[in-house]
Amino acid sequence: MSPIAPTLGGFGNITKQMGDIPFTLTAPTSNSAGTFSYVSSNTGVATIAGSTVTLVSNGSTTITATQAAAGNYTAGVRTLTLTVAIGACITGPCLNGGICENGPAGTYSCTCAEHYSGTDCEMDDLNCYVG
C-alpha cells in the first residue's frame, strides 16, 4: 500500500507584540504520528528553538510546521503567519525623560531617573510620579 498524505489542521495565524515573552507553538492537528519541526522564514522577526518562539523585532514571518513521515503517512507541511506589533513604547508614554520598556500583552513600564519606576512617569519639581 502506498503512503498517503496526512490531514493537517488547526495551525492558525498568531499576533503578538514586542515585549511578549517567548511562547510555545501548538502543533497542527494530524492523523499521523510523525513529529513536527518548525522554521521561521524571517529570523529578524522571530526565532524558533524546538517549538518555542522568541520575538526579535516587529514585522511578520511565516512559520512552517513540517511533520515527518510516519507509518503509512508521508511528510506534511502547514504554515501560519506570525505578526509582531511594535509595542506600547512606540507611542512614547513615558513623559519628561522616563525610559519606556515594553512588557507582555501590551503593557509597558517607565523608569524615571533615580526616583520612580511605574507605568506613566511625569516629573514635578523634585520627583517622578505616576500621572
XYZ file of C-alpha atoms in Angstrom:
131
model
C 0.000 0.000 0.000
C 1.323 3.473 -0.942
C 1.821 6.075 1.805
C -0.783 8.858 1.936
C -0.518 12.496 2.897
C -1.540 13.348 6.465
C -4.510 15.632 7.083
C -3.200 18.713 8.908
C -5.314 21.428 10.528
C -5.563 23.856 13.419
C -2.416 25.923 12.836
C -3.887 29.451 12.721
C -2.224 32.842 12.385
C -0.793 34.494 15.525
C -0.470 38.161 16.520
C 1.956 39.221 19.256
C 3.618 42.419 20.453
C 7.261 43.219 21.136
C 7.806 42.632 24.824
C 5.700 39.463 24.897
C 7.517 36.531 26.462
C 8.609 33.533 24.353
C 5.724 31.171 23.638
C 5.269 27.551 22.607
C 3.665 26.648 19.304
C 0.761 24.238 19.406
C 1.304 21.543 16.790
C -1.215 21.278 13.984
C -3.790 18.538 14.362
C -2.918 15.463 12.332
C -3.987 11.902 11.660
C -0.301 10.910 11.516
C 2.003 10.235 14.469
C 5.008 11.936 12.817
C 6.889 14.530 14.852
C 6.798 18.232 13.984
C 9.653 20.657 13.391
C 9.281 24.407 12.935
C 11.087 27.100 10.918
C 10.678 30.887 10.791
C 11.069 32.458 7.343
C 12.316 35.706 8.898
C 14.624 35.219 11.876
C 14.885 39.001 12.145
C 11.283 38.923 13.439
C 11.172 35.618 15.354
C 13.456 32.686 16.061
C 12.375 29.159 16.932
C 14.147 26.607 19.139
C 12.232 23.336 19.195
C 8.671 24.650 19.425
C 9.487 27.817 21.412
C 9.201 31.123 19.546
C 11.198 34.160 20.659
C 10.271 37.576 19.266
C 13.173 39.597 17.874
C 11.569 42.605 16.170
C 8.285 43.906 14.841
C 7.140 42.691 11.418
C 5.826 39.409 10.091
C 7.183 35.971 9.363
C 5.847 32.702 8.024
C 6.196 29.786 10.409
C 6.310 26.430 8.700
C 5.416 23.262 10.589
C 6.790 20.148 8.909
C 5.570 16.767 10.054
C 7.911 13.846 9.489
C 6.703 10.801 7.594
C 5.459 8.031 9.878
C 3.775 4.705 9.361
C 1.647 4.818 6.245
C 1.806 8.644 6.037
C 4.121 10.868 4.036
C 5.585 14.085 5.397
C 3.211 17.032 5.682
C 3.557 20.814 5.812
C 1.345 23.565 7.258
C 2.116 27.303 7.617
C 0.891 30.272 9.604
C 1.713 33.970 9.654
C 3.126 35.469 12.850
C 2.628 39.227 13.047
C 4.595 41.130 15.694
C 3.391 44.648 16.563
C 5.795 47.355 17.682
C 4.702 47.600 21.314
C 3.310 50.282 23.591
C 6.556 52.234 23.891
C 6.367 53.458 20.313
C 3.723 55.974 21.419
C 6.142 57.459 23.963
C 4.025 57.034 27.104
C 6.899 57.973 29.434
C 6.957 61.700 29.890
C 9.771 64.002 30.958
C 12.676 61.717 30.289
C 11.178 58.459 31.523
C 12.622 55.354 29.863
C 9.982 53.009 28.442
C 10.257 49.211 28.355
C 7.681 47.069 26.555
C 6.094 44.390 28.699
C 3.944 41.385 27.835
C 0.486 41.645 26.271
C 0.513 45.377 25.545
C 1.845 46.542 28.892
C 4.799 48.820 29.490
C 6.720 50.320 32.356
C 8.551 53.596 32.722
C 11.700 54.165 34.682
C 12.390 57.659 35.925
C 15.904 58.728 36.782
C 16.590 57.720 40.391
C 13.074 58.406 41.672
C 10.260 56.179 40.478
C 9.508 53.123 38.412
C 5.865 52.753 37.378
C 3.643 52.887 34.341
C 3.412 56.575 33.364
C 6.257 58.796 34.505
C 5.897 62.513 34.963
C 8.117 64.982 36.743
C 7.199 67.513 39.381
C 9.812 69.825 40.866
C 11.654 67.099 42.750
C 10.365 63.630 41.879
C 8.923 61.350 39.280
C 5.424 60.146 39.951
C 2.646 58.178 38.311
C 0.464 60.600 36.357
